[in-house]
PDB file of C-alpha atoms and ligand atoms in Angstrom:
ATOM      1  CA  MET A  19       6.896   8.818 -21.911  1.00 96.00           C
ATOM      2  CA  ILE A  20       9.170   5.744 -21.982  1.00 98.00           C
ATOM      3  CA  ILE A  21       8.196   3.024 -20.111  1.00 98.00           C
ATOM      4  CA  THR A  22       9.760   0.090 -19.100  1.00 98.00           C
ATOM      5  CA  PRO A  23       8.647  -3.256 -16.757  1.00 98.00           C
ATOM      6  CA  LEU A  24      10.621  -3.646 -13.338  1.00 98.00           C
ATOM      7  CA  SER A  25      10.433  -7.341 -12.822  1.00 98.00           C
ATOM      8  CA  GLU A  26       8.331 -10.338 -13.798  1.00 98.00           C
ATOM      9  CA  ALA A  27       5.577 -10.040 -11.305  1.00 98.00           C
ATOM     10  CA  LEU A  28       5.169  -6.046 -10.917  1.00 98.00           C
ATOM     11  CA  GLY A  29       6.007  -2.624 -11.815  1.00 98.00           C
ATOM     12  CA  ALA A  30       7.388  -0.259 -14.521  1.00 98.00           C
ATOM     13  CA  GLU A  31       9.220   2.626 -14.409  1.00 98.00           C
ATOM     14  CA  VAL A  32       8.105   5.715 -16.528  1.00 98.00           C
ATOM     15  CA  ARG A  33      10.369   8.764 -17.653  1.00 98.00           C
ATOM     16  CA  GLY A  34       9.996  11.647 -20.022  1.00 97.00           C
ATOM     17  CA  ILE A  35       7.217  12.953 -17.881  1.00 98.00           C
ATOM     18  CA  ASP A  36       7.381  16.004 -15.168  1.00 98.00           C
ATOM     19  CA  LEU A  37       4.328  15.311 -13.472  1.00 98.00           C
ATOM     20  CA  ARG A  38       4.167  19.100 -12.589  1.00 98.00           C
ATOM     21  CA  ARG A  39       3.073  20.065 -15.782  1.00 95.00           C
ATOM     22  CA  PHE A  40       0.402  16.709 -17.608  1.00 94.00           C
ATOM     23  CA  GLY A  41      -2.019  16.687 -19.757  1.00 95.00           C
ATOM     24  CA  ASP A  42      -5.332  14.715 -20.356  1.00 96.00           C
ATOM     25  CA  ASP A  43      -3.333  12.744 -22.934  1.00 96.00           C
ATOM     26  CA  ASP A  44      -0.811  12.053 -20.660  1.00 97.00           C
ATOM     27  CA  LEU A  45      -3.125  10.979 -17.637  1.00 97.00           C
ATOM     28  CA  GLU A  46      -4.642   8.659 -20.321  1.00 97.00           C
ATOM     29  CA  GLU A  47      -1.688   7.221 -21.060  1.00 98.00           C
ATOM     30  CA  ILE A  48      -0.543   6.583 -17.132  1.00 98.00           C
ATOM     31  CA  LYS A  49      -4.052   5.319 -16.555  1.00 98.00           C
ATOM     32  CA  ALA A  50      -3.403   2.687 -19.112  1.00 98.00           C
ATOM     33  CA  ALA A  51       0.018   1.862 -18.045  1.00 98.00           C
ATOM     34  CA  PHE A  52      -1.333   1.743 -14.559  1.00 98.00           C
ATOM     35  CA  LEU A  53      -3.746  -0.913 -15.206  1.00 98.00           C
ATOM     36  CA  LYS A  54      -1.386  -2.756 -17.218  1.00 98.00           C
ATOM     37  CA  PHE A  55       1.635  -2.873 -14.686  1.00 98.00           C
ATOM     38  CA  GLN A  56      -0.304  -2.182 -11.216  1.00 99.00           C
ATOM     39  CA  MET A  57       3.082  -0.116  -9.785  1.00 99.00           C
ATOM     40  CA  LEU A  58       4.747   2.694 -11.697  1.00 99.00           C
ATOM     41  CA  CYS A  59       7.522   4.515 -11.157  1.00 98.00           C
ATOM     42  CA  PHE A  60       8.004   7.997 -12.125  1.00 98.00           C
ATOM     43  CA  ARG A  61      11.809   8.921 -11.811  1.00 98.00           C
ATOM     44  CA  ASP A  62      13.844  12.187 -11.093  1.00 98.00           C
ATOM     45  CA  GLN A  63      10.504  14.106 -10.154  1.00 98.00           C
ATOM     46  CA  GLU A  64      10.466  17.644  -8.354  1.00 98.00           C
ATOM     47  CA  LEU A  65       7.351  17.752  -6.329  1.00 98.00           C
ATOM     48  CA  SER A  66       5.493  20.046  -4.165  1.00 98.00           C
ATOM     49  CA  PRO A  67       3.151  18.725  -1.645  1.00 98.00           C
ATOM     50  CA  ARG A  68       0.200  20.894  -3.675  1.00 98.00           C
ATOM     51  CA  GLU A  69       1.894  19.398  -6.882  1.00 98.00           C
ATOM     52  CA  GLN A  70       1.656  15.632  -5.531  1.00 98.00           C
ATOM     53  CA  LEU A  71      -1.915  16.125  -4.392  1.00 98.00           C
ATOM     54  CA  GLU A  72      -3.030  17.698  -7.905  1.00 98.00           C
ATOM     55  CA  PHE A  73      -1.537  14.352  -9.584  1.00 98.00           C
ATOM     56  CA  SER A  74      -2.950  11.947  -7.387  1.00 98.00           C
ATOM     57  CA  ALA A  75      -6.752  13.672  -7.456  1.00 98.00           C
ATOM     58  CA  GLY A  76      -6.586  12.960 -11.151  1.00 97.00           C
ATOM     59  CA  PHE A  77      -7.072   9.358 -10.026  1.00 97.00           C
ATOM     60  CA  GLY A  78     -10.030   9.397  -7.607  1.00 97.00           C
ATOM     61  CA  GLU A  79     -11.189  11.288  -4.849  1.00 97.00           C
ATOM     62  CA  ILE A  80      -8.453  12.352  -1.868  1.00 98.00           C
ATOM     63  CA  GLU A  81      -8.297  10.384   0.996  1.00 96.00           C
ATOM     64  CA  SER A  82      -7.856  12.461   4.754  1.00 93.00           C
ATOM     65  CA  ARG A  83      -8.172  11.877   7.945  1.00 85.00           C
ATOM     66  CA  PRO A  84      -7.888  15.060  10.068  1.00 78.00           C
ATOM     67  CA  ASP A  85      -6.686  12.889  13.280  1.00 80.00           C
ATOM     68  CA  ARG A  86      -3.996  10.595  11.817  1.00 86.00           C
ATOM     69  CA  PRO A  87      -0.438  11.523  13.029  1.00 87.00           C
ATOM     70  CA  PHE A  88       2.211  13.279  11.187  1.00 94.00           C
ATOM     71  CA  THR A  89       0.686  14.889   8.164  1.00 95.00           C
ATOM     72  CA  PHE A  90       2.439  18.275   6.287  1.00 96.00           C
ATOM     73  CA  PRO A  91       1.558  20.993   8.284  1.00 93.00           C
ATOM     74  CA  GLY A  92      -1.837  22.641   6.509  1.00 93.00           C
ATOM     75  CA  ILE A  93      -2.225  20.013   4.388  1.00 96.00           C
ATOM     76  CA  PRO A  94      -3.767  17.374   5.851  1.00 95.00           C
ATOM     77  CA  GLU A  95      -4.065  15.180   2.580  1.00 97.00           C
ATOM     78  CA  VAL A  96      -0.210  14.196   3.001  1.00 98.00           C
ATOM     79  CA  SER A  97       1.210  12.691   5.664  1.00 97.00           C
ATOM     80  CA  ILE A  98       5.117  12.210   6.272  1.00 97.00           C
ATOM     81  CA  LEU A  99       6.719   8.946   6.539  1.00 97.00           C
ATOM     82  CA  SER A 100      10.056   9.454   8.069  1.00 96.00           C
ATOM     83  CA  ASN A 101      12.840   8.479  10.133  1.00 95.00           C
ATOM     84  CA  ARG A 102      14.256  11.725  11.019  1.00 96.00           C
ATOM     85  CA  VAL A 103      13.891  13.279  14.615  1.00 95.00           C
ATOM     86  CA  HIS A 104      14.145  16.670  15.125  1.00 94.00           C
ATOM     87  CA  LYS A 105      14.800  18.268  18.420  1.00 95.00           C
ATOM     88  CA  GLY A 106      14.291  14.751  20.299  1.00 93.00           C
ATOM     89  CA  GLN A 107      10.977  13.951  18.496  1.00 93.00           C
ATOM     90  CA  PRO A 108      10.198  12.180  15.111  1.00 93.00           C
ATOM     91  CA  VAL A 109       8.774  14.183  12.571  1.00 96.00           C
ATOM     92  CA  GLY A 110       6.964  11.650  10.728  1.00 95.00           C
ATOM     93  CA  VAL A 111       5.839   7.839  10.950  1.00 92.00           C
ATOM     94  CA  ILE A 112       8.848   5.727  10.972  1.00 89.00           C
ATOM     95  CA  ASN A 113       7.697   1.808  10.384  1.00 82.00           C
ATOM     96  CA  ALA A 114       5.044   2.455   7.970  1.00 83.00           C
ATOM     97  CA  GLY A 115       3.688  -0.716   6.281  1.00 88.00           C
ATOM     98  CA  ASP A 116       5.902  -3.096   8.286  1.00 89.00           C
ATOM     99  CA  PHE A 117       3.627  -6.022   7.854  1.00 96.00           C
ATOM    100  CA  TRP A 118       1.994  -7.075   4.523  1.00 98.00           C
ATOM    101  CA  HIS A 119      -0.960  -5.363   3.941  1.00 98.00           C
ATOM    102  CA  SER A 120      -3.216  -3.296   1.017  1.00 98.00           C
ATOM    103  CA  ASP A 121      -3.889   0.689   1.995  1.00 97.00           C
ATOM    104  CA  LEU A 122      -6.675   1.053   4.406  1.00 96.00           C
ATOM    105  CA  SER A 123      -8.386  -2.469   3.718  1.00 98.00           C
ATOM    106  CA  PHE A 124     -10.120  -2.226   6.926  1.00 96.00           C
ATOM    107  CA  GLY A 125     -12.445   0.834   5.231  1.00 95.00           C
ATOM    108  CA  VAL A 126     -15.729   0.259   3.859  1.00 95.00           C
ATOM    109  CA  LYS A 127     -14.337   2.027   0.715  1.00 95.00           C
ATOM    110  CA  PRO A 128     -10.402   1.410   1.142  1.00 97.00           C
ATOM    111  CA  CYS A 129      -7.999   2.720  -0.779  1.00 97.00           C
ATOM    112  CA  ARG A 130      -7.325   2.779  -4.775  1.00 98.00           C
ATOM    113  CA  ALA A 131      -4.186   4.168  -5.155  1.00 98.00           C
ATOM    114  CA  THR A 132      -1.600   5.232  -3.035  1.00 98.00           C
ATOM    115  CA  PHE A 133       1.482   7.797  -3.983  1.00 98.00           C
ATOM    116  CA  LEU A 134       4.479   8.000  -2.477  1.00 98.00           C
ATOM    117  CA  TYR A 135       6.970  10.595  -3.213  1.00 98.00           C
ATOM    118  CA  ALA A 136      10.517  10.078  -2.003  1.00 98.00           C
ATOM    119  CA  LEU A 137      12.334  13.624  -0.926  1.00 98.00           C
ATOM    120  CA  GLU A 138      15.160  11.726   0.629  1.00 98.00           C
ATOM    121  CA  VAL A 139      16.264   8.111   0.412  1.00 97.00           C
ATOM    122  CA  ALA A 140      18.932   6.407   2.877  1.00 95.00           C
ATOM    123  CA  LYS A 141      22.088   4.555   1.293  1.00 93.00           C
ATOM    124  CA  ASP A 142      21.047   0.926   2.835  1.00 94.00           C
ATOM    125  CA  GLY A 143      17.375   0.050   3.853  1.00 94.00           C
ATOM    126  CA  GLY A 144      14.143   1.515   3.534  1.00 96.00           C
ATOM    127  CA  ASP A 145      13.185  -0.494   0.385  1.00 97.00           C
ATOM    128  CA  THR A 146       9.190  -1.007  -0.281  1.00 98.00           C
ATOM    129  CA  GLU A 147       8.094  -4.944  -1.630  1.00 98.00           C
ATOM    130  CA  TRP A 148       5.000  -5.312  -3.423  1.00 98.00           C
ATOM    131  CA  SER A 149       3.229  -8.779  -4.424  1.00 99.00           C
ATOM    132  CA  ASN A 150       0.889  -9.574  -6.998  1.00 99.00           C
ATOM    133  CA  MET A 151      -2.155 -10.790  -5.997  1.00 99.00           C
ATOM    134  CA  TYR A 152      -3.732 -11.265  -9.632  1.00 98.00           C
ATOM    135  CA  ALA A 153      -1.019 -13.481 -10.049  1.00 98.00           C
ATOM    136  CA  ALA A 154      -1.543 -15.411  -6.406  1.00 98.00           C
ATOM    137  CA  LEU A 155      -5.045 -16.114  -7.243  1.00 98.00           C
ATOM    138  CA  ASP A 156      -4.349 -17.312 -10.673  1.00 98.00           C
ATOM    139  CA  ARG A 157      -1.775 -19.570  -9.199  1.00 98.00           C
ATOM    140  CA  LEU A 158      -3.430 -20.350  -6.198  1.00 98.00           C
ATOM    141  CA  PRO A 159      -4.014 -24.378  -6.043  1.00 97.00           C
ATOM    142  CA  LEU A 160      -7.591 -25.485  -7.088  1.00 96.00           C
ATOM    143  CA  SER A 161      -8.447 -26.954  -3.564  1.00 94.00           C
ATOM    144  CA  LEU A 162      -7.767 -24.022  -1.934  1.00 96.00           C
ATOM    145  CA  ARG A 163      -9.385 -21.784  -4.149  1.00 97.00           C
ATOM    146  CA  SER A 164     -12.697 -23.677  -4.243  1.00 97.00           C
ATOM    147  CA  ARG A 165     -12.267 -23.486  -0.222  1.00 97.00           C
ATOM    148  CA  ILE A 166     -12.513 -19.454  -0.792  1.00 98.00           C
ATOM    149  CA  GLU A 167     -15.143 -18.888  -3.123  1.00 95.00           C
ATOM    150  CA  GLY A 168     -18.204 -16.836  -1.811  1.00 97.00           C
ATOM    151  CA  LEU A 169     -16.042 -16.284   1.255  1.00 98.00           C
ATOM    152  CA  HIS A 170     -15.218 -12.754   3.183  1.00 98.00           C
ATOM    153  CA  GLY A 171     -12.421 -11.502   5.388  1.00 98.00           C
ATOM    154  CA  ILE A 172     -12.723  -9.551   8.353  1.00 98.00           C
ATOM    155  CA  HIS A 173     -10.818  -6.177   8.036  1.00 98.00           C
ATOM    156  CA  VAL A 174      -9.605  -4.613  11.450  1.00 96.00           C
ATOM    157  CA  PHE A 175      -7.665  -1.523  11.848  1.00 93.00           C
ATOM    158  CA  ASP A 176      -6.793  -2.141  15.445  1.00 92.00           C
ATOM    159  CA  ARG A 177      -3.309  -3.608  15.783  1.00 90.00           C
ATOM    160  CA  ARG A 178      -3.857  -4.844  19.795  1.00 90.00           C
ATOM    161  CA  ARG A 179      -6.507  -7.134  17.917  1.00 93.00           C
ATOM    162  CA  ASN A 180      -4.208  -8.694  15.586  1.00 95.00           C
ATOM    163  CA  PRO A 181      -1.790 -11.591  17.211  1.00 93.00           C
ATOM    164  CA  ARG A 182      -0.020 -11.758  14.181  1.00 95.00           C
ATOM    165  CA  ALA A 183       0.756  -8.204  13.907  1.00 90.00           C
ATOM    166  CA  GLU A 184       2.380  -6.182  17.143  1.00 78.00           C
ATOM    167  CA  VAL A 185       1.661  -2.655  18.111  1.00 74.00           C
ATOM    168  CA  ASP A 186       4.154  -0.643  16.775  1.00 73.00           C
ATOM    169  CA  ARG A 187       7.556   0.722  18.963  1.00 75.00           C
ATOM    170  CA  GLN A 188       6.582   3.907  17.931  1.00 76.00           C
ATOM    171  CA  PHE A 189       3.008   3.829  19.089  1.00 74.00           C
ATOM    172  CA  LYS A 190       3.266   1.694  22.502  1.00 76.00           C
ATOM    173  CA  LYS A 191       2.861   4.503  24.630  1.00 78.00           C
ATOM    174  CA  ASN A 192      -0.226   6.038  22.816  1.00 78.00           C
ATOM    175  CA  ALA A 193      -1.588   2.405  21.689  1.00 78.00           C
ATOM    176  CA  GLU A 194      -5.107   3.591  22.575  1.00 80.00           C
ATOM    177  CA  ASN A 195      -5.022   6.940  21.027  1.00 79.00           C
ATOM    178  CA  VAL A 196      -3.786   5.533  17.640  1.00 76.00           C
ATOM    179  CA  TYR A 197      -5.014   2.307  17.376  1.00 78.00           C
ATOM    180  CA  GLY A 198      -8.392   3.349  19.586  1.00 76.00           C
ATOM    181  CA  VAL A 199      -9.805   5.414  17.295  1.00 76.00           C
ATOM    182  CA  SER A 200     -13.556   4.668  16.401  1.00 74.00           C
ATOM    183  CA  ILE A 201     -12.971   2.846  13.097  1.00 83.00           C
ATOM    184  CA  ALA A 202     -16.060   0.059  12.035  1.00 86.00           C
ATOM    185  CA  ASP A 203     -14.623  -3.273  10.918  1.00 93.00           C
ATOM    186  CA  ALA A 204     -15.148  -4.094   7.241  1.00 97.00           C
ATOM    187  CA  VAL A 205     -15.814  -7.512   5.576  1.00 98.00           C
ATOM    188  CA  HIS A 206     -15.099  -7.723   2.169  1.00 98.00           C
ATOM    189  CA  PRO A 207     -14.897 -10.903  -0.519  1.00 98.00           C
ATOM    190  CA  ILE A 208     -11.726 -12.477  -0.156  1.00 98.00           C
ATOM    191  CA  VAL A 209     -12.046 -13.036  -4.241  1.00 98.00           C
ATOM    192  CA  ARG A 210     -12.213  -9.115  -5.426  1.00 98.00           C
ATOM    193  CA  THR A 211     -13.251  -8.243  -8.815  1.00 98.00           C
ATOM    194  CA  HIS A 212     -11.043  -5.146  -9.756  1.00 98.00           C
ATOM    195  CA  PRO A 213     -13.040  -2.253 -10.730  1.00 97.00           C
ATOM    196  CA  GLU A 214     -11.535  -1.332 -13.644  1.00 98.00           C
ATOM    197  CA  THR A 215      -9.893  -4.674 -15.067  1.00 98.00           C
ATOM    198  CA  GLY A 216     -12.880  -6.639 -14.214  1.00 98.00           C
ATOM    199  CA  ARG A 217      -9.490  -9.662 -13.536  1.00 98.00           C
ATOM    200  CA  LYS A 218     -10.165 -10.769  -9.728  1.00 98.00           C
ATOM    201  CA  ALA A 219      -7.825 -10.818  -7.314  1.00 98.00           C
ATOM    202  CA  LEU A 220      -6.978 -12.133  -3.711  1.00 98.00           C
ATOM    203  CA  TYR A 221      -7.895  -9.748  -1.270  1.00 98.00           C
ATOM    204  CA  ILE A 222      -6.707 -10.265   2.273  1.00 98.00           C
ATOM    205  CA  SER A 223      -2.951  -9.501   4.383  1.00 98.00           C
ATOM    206  CA  PRO A 224      -2.056 -10.586   7.552  1.00 98.00           C
ATOM    207  CA  ARG A 225      -1.800  -7.136   9.125  1.00 97.00           C
ATOM    208  CA  PHE A 226      -5.680  -6.109   8.602  1.00 97.00           C
ATOM    209  CA  VAL A 227      -7.271  -9.398   7.963  1.00 98.00           C
ATOM    210  CA  VAL A 228      -7.842 -11.465  11.395  1.00 98.00           C
ATOM    211  CA  GLY A 229     -10.762 -13.893  10.524  1.00 98.00           C
ATOM    212  CA  ILE A 230     -13.077 -15.355   7.523  1.00 98.00           C
ATOM    213  CA  GLU A 231     -16.724 -14.478   8.113  1.00 98.00           C
ATOM    214  CA  GLY A 232     -19.104 -17.519   9.120  1.00 98.00           C
ATOM    215  CA  LEU A 233     -16.225 -20.254   9.961  1.00 98.00           C
ATOM    216  CA  PRO A 234     -15.151 -21.330  12.841  1.00 98.00           C
ATOM    217  CA  ASP A 235     -12.003 -19.328  14.337  1.00 97.00           C
ATOM    218  CA  ASP A 236     -10.044 -22.448  14.159  1.00 97.00           C
ATOM    219  CA  GLU A 237     -10.829 -23.348  10.525  1.00 98.00           C
ATOM    220  CA  GLY A 238     -10.590 -19.421   9.637  1.00 98.00           C
ATOM    221  CA  GLN A 239      -7.109 -18.777  11.080  1.00 98.00           C
ATOM    222  CA  LYS A 240      -5.754 -22.506   9.289  1.00 98.00           C
ATOM    223  CA  LEU A 241      -7.254 -21.214   6.217  1.00 98.00           C
ATOM    224  CA  LEU A 242      -5.467 -17.396   6.674  1.00 98.00           C
ATOM    225  CA  ASP A 243      -2.050 -19.223   7.824  1.00 98.00           C
ATOM    226  CA  GLU A 244      -2.603 -21.128   4.105  1.00 98.00           C
ATOM    227  CA  LEU A 245      -3.653 -17.814   1.855  1.00 98.00           C
ATOM    228  CA  PHE A 246      -1.068 -15.565   3.909  1.00 98.00           C
ATOM    229  CA  GLU A 247       2.134 -17.839   2.608  1.00 98.00           C
ATOM    230  CA  PHE A 248       0.912 -18.757  -0.659  1.00 98.00           C
ATOM    231  CA  GLN A 249       0.286 -14.552  -1.169  1.00 98.00           C
ATOM    232  CA  ILE A 250       4.034 -13.389  -1.113  1.00 98.00           C
ATOM    233  CA  LYS A 251       5.737 -16.553  -2.995  1.00 98.00           C
ATOM    234  CA  PRO A 252       8.489 -14.994  -4.438  1.00 98.00           C
ATOM    235  CA  GLU A 253       7.491 -15.213  -8.107  1.00 98.00           C
ATOM    236  CA  PHE A 254       4.479 -12.721  -7.003  1.00 98.00           C
ATOM    237  CA  ARG A 255       7.106  -9.857  -5.705  1.00 98.00           C
ATOM    238  CA  TYR A 256       9.093  -6.911  -6.621  1.00 98.00           C
ATOM    239  CA  ARG A 257      11.389  -5.209  -4.446  1.00 98.00           C
ATOM    240  CA  HIS A 258      12.119  -1.597  -5.036  1.00 98.00           C
ATOM    241  CA  LYS A 259      15.405   0.058  -4.250  1.00 97.00           C
ATOM    242  CA  TRP A 260      14.261   3.818  -4.240  1.00 98.00           C
ATOM    243  CA  ARG A 261      15.626   7.016  -5.486  1.00 98.00           C
ATOM    244  CA  GLY A 262      15.344  10.370  -4.421  1.00 98.00           C
ATOM    245  CA  GLY A 263      13.200  11.667  -6.573  1.00 98.00           C
ATOM    246  CA  ASP A 264      10.859   8.875  -7.353  1.00 98.00           C
ATOM    247  CA  LEU A 265       7.075   8.950  -7.281  1.00 98.00           C
ATOM    248  CA  VAL A 266       5.785   5.903  -7.191  1.00 99.00           C
ATOM    249  CA  MET A 267       1.785   4.795  -7.251  1.00 99.00           C
ATOM    250  CA  TRP A 268       0.251   1.434  -6.980  1.00 98.00           C
ATOM    251  CA  ASP A 269      -3.053  -0.514  -7.130  1.00 98.00           C
ATOM    252  CA  ASN A 270      -4.150  -1.407  -3.772  1.00 98.00           C
ATOM    253  CA  PRO A 271      -7.081  -3.867  -5.057  1.00 98.00           C
ATOM    254  CA  CYS A 272      -4.421  -5.988  -6.998  1.00 98.00           C
ATOM    255  CA  LEU A 273      -1.366  -5.499  -4.680  1.00 99.00           C
ATOM    256  CA  ILE A 274      -0.121  -5.863  -1.214  1.00 98.00           C
ATOM    257  CA  HIS A 275       3.095  -4.426   0.063  1.00 98.00           C
ATOM    258  CA  ILE A 276       5.536  -4.180   2.802  1.00 98.00           C
ATOM    259  CA  GLY A 277       8.142  -1.429   4.175  1.00 96.00           C
ATOM    260  CA  ARG A 278      11.179  -3.219   4.575  1.00 96.00           C
ATOM    261  CA  GLY A 279      12.588  -0.815   7.071  1.00 89.00           C
ATOM    262  CA  LYS A 280      16.273  -1.664   8.517  1.00 91.00           C
ATOM    263  CA  ILE A 281      17.605   2.117   7.569  1.00 93.00           C
ATOM    264  CA  LYS A 282      21.203   1.978   8.637  1.00 90.00           C
ATOM    265  CA  PRO A 283      22.316   5.271  10.694  1.00 87.00           C
ATOM    266  CA  PRO A 284      22.833   8.092   9.989  1.00 93.00           C
ATOM    267  CA  GLY A 285      21.082   7.236   7.088  1.00 96.00           C
ATOM    268  CA  ILE A 286      17.350   9.662   6.448  1.00 97.00           C
ATOM    269  CA  ARG A 287      14.280   8.422   4.532  1.00 97.00           C
ATOM    270  CA  HIS A 288      11.864  10.953   4.039  1.00 98.00           C
ATOM    271  CA  MET A 289       8.310  10.787   1.896  1.00 98.00           C
ATOM    272  CA  HIS A 290       4.973  12.553   1.362  1.00 98.00           C
ATOM    273  CA  ARG A 291       2.304  10.052   0.667  1.00 98.00           C
ATOM    274  CA  THR A 292      -1.378  10.705  -0.706  1.00 98.00           C
ATOM    275  CA  MET A 293      -3.710   8.404  -1.283  1.00 98.00           C
ATOM    276  CA  VAL A 294      -7.057   8.420  -3.115  1.00 98.00           C
ATOM    277  CA  LEU A 295     -10.206   6.025  -2.406  1.00 97.00           C
ATOM    278  CA  GLY A 296     -11.800   3.192  -4.346  1.00 96.00           C
ATOM    279  CA  GLU A 297     -15.486   1.695  -4.463  1.00 96.00           C
ATOM    280  CA  LYS A 298     -16.637  -0.755  -1.583  1.00 98.00           C
ATOM    281  CA  PRO A 299     -15.255  -3.790  -2.875  1.00 98.00           C
ATOM    282  CA  TYR A 300     -17.170  -6.828  -4.619  1.00 98.00           C
TER     283      TYR A 300
HETATM  284 FE1  FE2 B  24       1.099   0.667   2.973  1.00 64.37          FE
END
């Protein structure tokens, strides 16, 4: 394997491996690189949904939600992210991840790693960007750092309860079906310890965190605004221009990410996503 950093902030490109055929030694090497770079991009892959699932399963318990819209026929663990429209109907989630977030942070056991495989990419638009929450916490001004120690963020799935995140255009008409599903709010430490590296990271995002437990709302919102602004400083970030065949995996406990959208017609971006669950944040 040839592993080359993609930016100063995070991420590495991996060449010289076919993810349809990986051995235990490969997996060990990948896991070490994953902890080091937080995001890995394997170029030129040819993966069926089953093969993607098999690779993902090497990193933890596969996540699946039977009521999730747009999953691969017969394989509910694989989600379809796509702007393709077939006979007037979208075939996938069009604007996935349009606000900064860490995947499934509204869960009791949020997502550990996300795997996104690009079957088709558009010439313009559809980039994904990540921001490094180890770095954000490390460089947080001491005055701000001392205020968040021991505090917990309230993570909420329903966009209608988050004034910072509007309801997705695609789901406006059936918002109740999409966001009204019974998912309890989760409360997680704002300073999170990564389960494998032991490093501390800032664990909040404007998409899912709507308040701080135990603080009066005006005080909590002011603190959140300061943190949300700080956590996306340009020096923490890497923006990925996708190529067809990219399989990108990222470490959700220490990164936030955003889909940059703006795909220019007739460009088509079509992707398969799998996720593995982690542990309750501490
Ligand atoms: Fe996401």
